[in-house]
Amino acid sequence: MLVFLEYNASMRNSDTAISINLLTKFYKQFKALDDISFEVKRGDFFAFLGPNGAGKTTTINVVTGLSNFQSGDVRIFGYDTRREYMNTRRLIGLCAQESNFDPYLTIHQLLVYQAEYFGLPPWQAKKRANELLERFQLSDKKNCKHRALSGGMKKRLLLCRALVHDPEILILDEPTAGCDLELKFLIWDYLTQFNQEGKTIFLTTHYMQEAEKLCKTIGIINRGKIVKFGDKKNILQDKSLEDVFLEITGTE
Ligand SMILES: Nc1ncnc2c1ncn2[C@@H]1O[C@H](COP(=O)(O)OP(=O)(O)OP(=O)(O)O)[C@@H](O)[C@H]1O
Ligand SMILES: [Mg+2]
């Protein structure tokens, strides 16, 4: 418990969990993010929507420090993601779009090592790993390597890994893509509870029903530009967005 307390104490007292200011990102000559700016408040449940190739994963990669960028700045609870990356990375748990696990570790070891990487002592890392595997119904696979898991189980393992260091912000890149209904509900319940504890969630999804059910705020990105941002009710009533929404829901 002590470690979590020390760890949380490193969070700067800011009401803004994620702040993106005039961010531009190129992949060689291709401008993937074009001067985007928005803020996600502490405790918000934010859905980031947009058609395939719009720039959602690129934004997440920049926010989590996995990708560099050419101009602008990105802050996590006031910390600069480039200059103060040790702080920003500890505050975020990332559930990525695709799985990227060490093939030689059991899923229990994967979670323990990830927790230890973020500074938990071994006994606490093991406890946390066991609790999450239990919560996401993976306990009977704890000594398996990740390749022995089904697609839906790998999704759950991604979520466990994102949560293992008890982050303040959970970023999820299409967490329920390809999940059956039971798993979708399991994930939705967990996310709702996590958000009710005051944690901030940043979710990308192609399922409008998911955004409608879970989130409070919606941002829409298209071709690297933010085309809409605001309260869920206002965004969903905005008829001018039908073309973009058609593209999003067309992939369901
Ligand atoms: N590593 C890369 N190198 C070059 N171009 C890239 C790279 N990653 C992404 N892109 C390009 O940047 C644009 C945005 O891609 P991104 O993955 O952010 O889209 P997305 O909104 O997450 O889409 P999806 O809904 O399909 O996951 C696309 O045109 C994509 O081809
Ligand atoms: Mg993506």
Coordinates of C-alpha atoms and ligand atoms in Angstrom, one line a residue:
M1 CA 0.0 0.0 0.0
L2 CA 2.9 2.3 0.8
V3 CA 4.2 2.2 -2.7
F4 CA 0.8 3.2 -4.2
L5 CA 0.6 6.1 -1.8
E6 CA 4.0 7.4 -2.7
Y7 CA 3.3 6.8 -6.3
N8 CA 0.0 8.7 -6.3
A9 CA 1.7 11.5 -4.4
S10 CA 3.7 12.2 -7.5
M11 CA 0.6 13.4 -9.4
R12 CA 0.5 17.1 -9.8
N13 CA -2.6 18.9 -8.5
S14 CA -4.2 19.6 -11.9
D15 CA -7.8 19.3 -13.0
T16 CA -6.8 18.6 -16.5
A17 CA -5.7 15.0 -17.0
I18 CA -4.6 15.3 -20.6
S19 CA -3.8 18.5 -22.4
I20 CA -2.9 18.6 -26.0
N21 CA -1.9 21.9 -27.5
L22 CA -1.3 22.6 -31.2
L23 CA 0.1 19.1 -31.8
T24 CA 1.4 18.3 -35.3
K25 CA 2.9 14.9 -36.2
F26 CA 4.4 13.8 -39.5
Y27 CA 5.3 10.3 -40.7
K28 CA 8.0 11.4 -43.2
Q29 CA 6.1 13.8 -45.5
F30 CA 2.6 12.7 -44.4
K31 CA 0.9 14.9 -41.8
A32 CA -1.0 12.5 -39.6
L33 CA -2.0 15.1 -36.9
D34 CA -2.6 18.7 -38.0
D35 CA -2.5 21.2 -35.2
I36 CA -4.8 19.4 -32.8
S37 CA -5.8 20.8 -29.4
F38 CA -8.1 19.5 -26.7
E39 CA -8.2 18.7 -23.0
V40 CA -9.5 15.8 -21.1
K41 CA -10.6 16.7 -17.5
R42 CA -9.7 14.6 -14.5
G43 CA -12.4 12.0 -13.9
D44 CA -13.8 12.3 -17.4
F45 CA -14.8 9.3 -19.6
F46 CA -13.7 10.5 -23.0
A47 CA -14.5 8.8 -26.3
F48 CA -12.2 9.6 -29.2
L49 CA -14.0 8.7 -32.5
G50 CA -13.1 8.9 -36.1
P51 CA -12.9 6.7 -39.2
N52 CA -10.0 4.3 -40.0
G53 CA -6.8 6.2 -40.5
A54 CA -8.1 9.4 -38.9
G55 CA -5.2 9.7 -36.4
K56 CA -6.6 8.1 -33.1
T57 CA -3.8 5.6 -32.5
T58 CA -1.2 8.2 -33.6
T59 CA -2.6 10.6 -30.9
I60 CA -2.5 7.9 -28.3
N61 CA 1.1 7.0 -29.2
V62 CA 2.1 10.6 -28.8
V63 CA 0.3 11.0 -25.5
T64 CA 1.9 7.8 -24.1
G65 CA 5.3 8.8 -25.3
L66 CA 5.6 5.9 -27.9
S67 CA 5.9 8.3 -30.8
N68 CA 7.7 11.6 -31.3
F69 CA 6.1 14.7 -32.8
Q70 CA 7.2 17.8 -34.6
S71 CA 5.4 20.7 -32.8
G72 CA 3.0 21.5 -30.0
D73 CA 3.0 20.1 -26.5
V74 CA 1.3 17.4 -24.5
R75 CA 0.8 17.4 -20.8
I76 CA -0.4 14.8 -18.3
F77 CA -1.6 16.3 -15.1
G78 CA 0.6 19.2 -15.9
Y79 CA 3.7 17.2 -16.6
D80 CA 5.3 17.6 -20.1
T81 CA 5.4 14.2 -21.9
R82 CA 8.9 14.9 -23.3
R83 CA 10.7 16.6 -20.5
E84 CA 9.0 14.8 -17.6
Y85 CA 8.3 11.5 -19.2
M86 CA 9.1 9.5 -16.0
N87 CA 6.1 11.1 -14.3
T88 CA 3.7 11.0 -17.3
R89 CA 4.3 7.3 -18.1
R90 CA 3.6 6.2 -14.6
L91 CA 0.3 8.0 -14.6
I92 CA -1.0 6.2 -17.7
G93 CA -2.1 2.7 -18.4
L94 CA -2.3 1.8 -22.1
C95 CA -4.4 -0.9 -23.5
A96 CA -3.1 -0.9 -27.1
Q97 CA -4.9 -1.7 -30.3
E98 CA -2.7 -4.7 -31.0
S99 CA -1.1 -7.2 -28.5
N100 CA 2.7 -7.0 -28.1
F101 CA 3.6 -9.4 -25.4
D102 CA 7.0 -11.0 -24.6
P103 CA 6.6 -14.6 -26.0
Y104 CA 8.8 -16.2 -23.4
L105 CA 6.9 -15.2 -20.3
T106 CA 3.8 -16.7 -18.7
I107 CA 0.9 -14.2 -18.5
H108 CA 1.4 -14.1 -14.7
Q109 CA 5.1 -13.2 -15.2
L110 CA 4.2 -10.6 -17.8
L111 CA 1.9 -8.8 -15.3
V112 CA 4.4 -9.1 -12.4
Y113 CA 7.3 -7.7 -14.4
Q114 CA 5.2 -4.8 -15.7
A115 CA 4.2 -4.0 -12.1
E116 CA 7.8 -4.2 -10.9
Y117 CA 8.8 -2.0 -13.8
F118 CA 6.6 0.7 -12.3
G119 CA 8.1 0.3 -8.9
L120 CA 5.9 -2.2 -7.0
P121 CA 7.7 -4.5 -4.7
P122 CA 7.5 -8.2 -5.8
W123 CA 4.9 -9.3 -3.2
Q124 CA 2.6 -6.5 -4.2
A125 CA 3.2 -7.1 -7.9
K126 CA 2.2 -10.7 -7.5
K127 CA -0.9 -9.8 -5.5
R128 CA -2.0 -7.3 -8.0
A129 CA -1.4 -9.7 -10.9
N130 CA -3.4 -12.4 -9.2
E131 CA -6.3 -10.0 -8.5
L132 CA -6.5 -8.8 -12.1
L133 CA -6.3 -12.3 -13.6
E134 CA -9.1 -13.3 -11.2
R135 CA -11.2 -10.2 -12.1
F136 CA -10.8 -10.8 -15.8
Q137 CA -11.3 -14.6 -15.6
L138 CA -7.8 -15.6 -16.6
S139 CA -6.7 -17.3 -13.4
D140 CA -6.8 -20.8 -15.0
K141 CA -4.4 -19.6 -17.7
K142 CA -1.9 -17.9 -15.4
N143 CA 0.9 -20.3 -16.2
C144 CA 0.3 -20.2 -20.0
K145 CA 2.2 -18.1 -22.5
H146 CA 0.1 -15.5 -24.2
R147 CA 0.1 -17.4 -27.5
A148 CA -2.0 -20.0 -25.8
L149 CA -4.8 -17.5 -25.3
S150 CA -7.8 -16.9 -27.5
G151 CA -8.3 -13.4 -29.1
G152 CA -10.8 -12.3 -26.4
M153 CA -8.4 -13.6 -23.7
K154 CA -5.6 -11.5 -25.2
K155 CA -7.8 -8.5 -25.0
R156 CA -8.4 -9.1 -21.3
L157 CA -4.7 -9.6 -20.8
L158 CA -4.0 -6.2 -22.5
L159 CA -6.4 -4.6 -20.0
C160 CA -4.8 -6.4 -17.0
R161 CA -1.4 -5.1 -18.1
A162 CA -2.7 -1.6 -18.5
L163 CA -4.1 -1.7 -15.0
V164 CA -1.4 -3.4 -13.1
H165 CA 0.3 -0.3 -11.7
D166 CA -3.1 1.3 -10.8
P167 CA -2.8 4.2 -13.3
E168 CA -4.7 7.5 -12.9
I169 CA -5.5 7.6 -16.6
L170 CA -6.5 4.5 -18.6
I171 CA -6.1 4.8 -22.4
L172 CA -7.9 2.1 -24.4
D173 CA -7.5 1.7 -28.2
E174 CA -10.6 -0.2 -29.4
P175 CA -10.7 -2.5 -26.3
T176 CA -13.8 -4.4 -27.3
A177 CA -13.1 -4.9 -31.0
G178 CA -13.8 -8.5 -31.8
C179 CA -15.1 -9.3 -28.3
D180 CA -18.2 -11.4 -27.7
L181 CA -21.2 -9.8 -25.8
E182 CA -20.3 -11.3 -22.5
L183 CA -16.7 -10.0 -22.6
K184 CA -18.0 -6.6 -23.8
F185 CA -20.2 -6.3 -20.7
L186 CA -17.4 -7.5 -18.4
I187 CA -15.2 -4.7 -19.8
W188 CA -17.9 -2.1 -19.7
D189 CA -18.7 -2.9 -16.1
Y190 CA -15.1 -2.6 -15.1
L191 CA -14.6 0.7 -16.9
T192 CA -17.7 2.2 -15.4
Q193 CA -16.5 1.2 -11.9
F194 CA -13.0 2.4 -12.6
N195 CA -14.4 5.8 -13.7
Q196 CA -16.7 6.0 -10.7
E197 CA -13.5 5.8 -8.5
G198 CA -12.5 9.1 -10.0
K199 CA -10.1 7.8 -12.7
T200 CA -9.9 9.3 -16.1
I201 CA -10.6 7.2 -19.2
F202 CA -9.7 7.9 -22.8
L203 CA -11.3 5.4 -25.2
T204 CA -11.3 4.9 -28.9
T205 CA -14.0 2.9 -30.5
H206 CA -15.9 2.3 -33.7
Y207 CA -19.0 1.2 -31.8
M208 CA -21.3 4.2 -31.3
Q209 CA -23.3 2.3 -28.8
E210 CA -20.2 1.9 -26.6
A211 CA -19.5 5.7 -26.7
E212 CA -23.1 6.5 -26.1
K213 CA -23.4 4.2 -23.2
L214 CA -20.1 4.8 -21.4
C215 CA -18.7 8.3 -22.1
K216 CA -19.3 11.8 -20.9
T217 CA -17.3 13.7 -23.5
I218 CA -16.7 13.0 -27.2
G219 CA -14.0 14.2 -29.5
I220 CA -14.1 13.5 -33.2
I221 CA -11.0 13.4 -35.4
N222 CA -11.0 13.2 -39.2
R223 CA -7.9 13.3 -41.5
G224 CA -5.7 14.4 -38.6
K225 CA -7.9 17.3 -37.6
I226 CA -10.3 17.7 -34.6
V227 CA -13.7 18.2 -36.2
K228 CA -15.8 18.3 -33.0
F229 CA -15.3 18.2 -29.3
G230 CA -17.8 18.5 -26.4
D231 CA -20.5 17.1 -24.2
K232 CA -21.8 13.7 -25.4
K233 CA -25.4 14.9 -25.8
N234 CA -24.5 17.9 -27.9
I235 CA -22.2 15.9 -30.2
L236 CA -24.7 13.1 -30.8
Q237 CA -27.4 15.6 -31.7
D238 CA -25.2 17.4 -34.2
K239 CA -26.6 16.6 -37.7
S240 CA -23.6 18.1 -39.4
L241 CA -21.5 15.1 -38.3
E242 CA -23.6 12.5 -40.0
D243 CA -21.1 11.9 -42.8
V244 CA -18.3 11.2 -40.3
F245 CA -20.5 9.1 -38.1
L246 CA -21.5 7.0 -41.2
E247 CA -17.9 6.3 -41.8
I248 CA -17.4 5.3 -38.2
T249 CA -20.4 3.1 -37.8
G250 CA -19.9 1.6 -41.3
T251 CA -17.0 -0.4 -39.9
E252 CA -19.1 -2.2 -37.1
Ligands
LIG1 N1 4.2 4.1 -38.4 C1 3.6 4.8 -39.4 N2 4.3 5.2 -40.5 C2 3.6 5.9 -41.5 N3 2.3 6.2 -41.5 C3 1.6 5.8 -40.4 C4 2.2 5.1 -39.3 N4 1.2 4.9 -38.4 C5 0.1 5.4 -38.9 N5 0.3 6.0 -40.1 C6 -0.7 6.7 -40.9 O1 -1.2 7.8 -40.1 C7 -2.6 7.9 -40.4 C8 -3.3 7.7 -39.0 O2 -3.2 6.4 -38.6 P1 -3.8 5.9 -37.2 O3 -3.2 4.5 -36.9 O4 -3.5 6.9 -36.2 O5 -5.3 5.9 -37.5 P2 -6.6 5.4 -36.6 O6 -7.5 6.6 -36.5 O7 -6.1 4.8 -35.3 O8 -7.3 4.3 -37.5 P3 -8.0 2.9 -37.1 O9 -9.4 3.2 -36.7 O10 -7.9 2.1 -38.4 O11 -7.2 2.2 -36.0 C9 -3.0 6.8 -41.4 O12 -3.0 7.4 -42.7 C10 -1.8 5.8 -41.3 O13 -1.6 5.1 -42.5
MG2 MG -6.1 2.9 -34.5

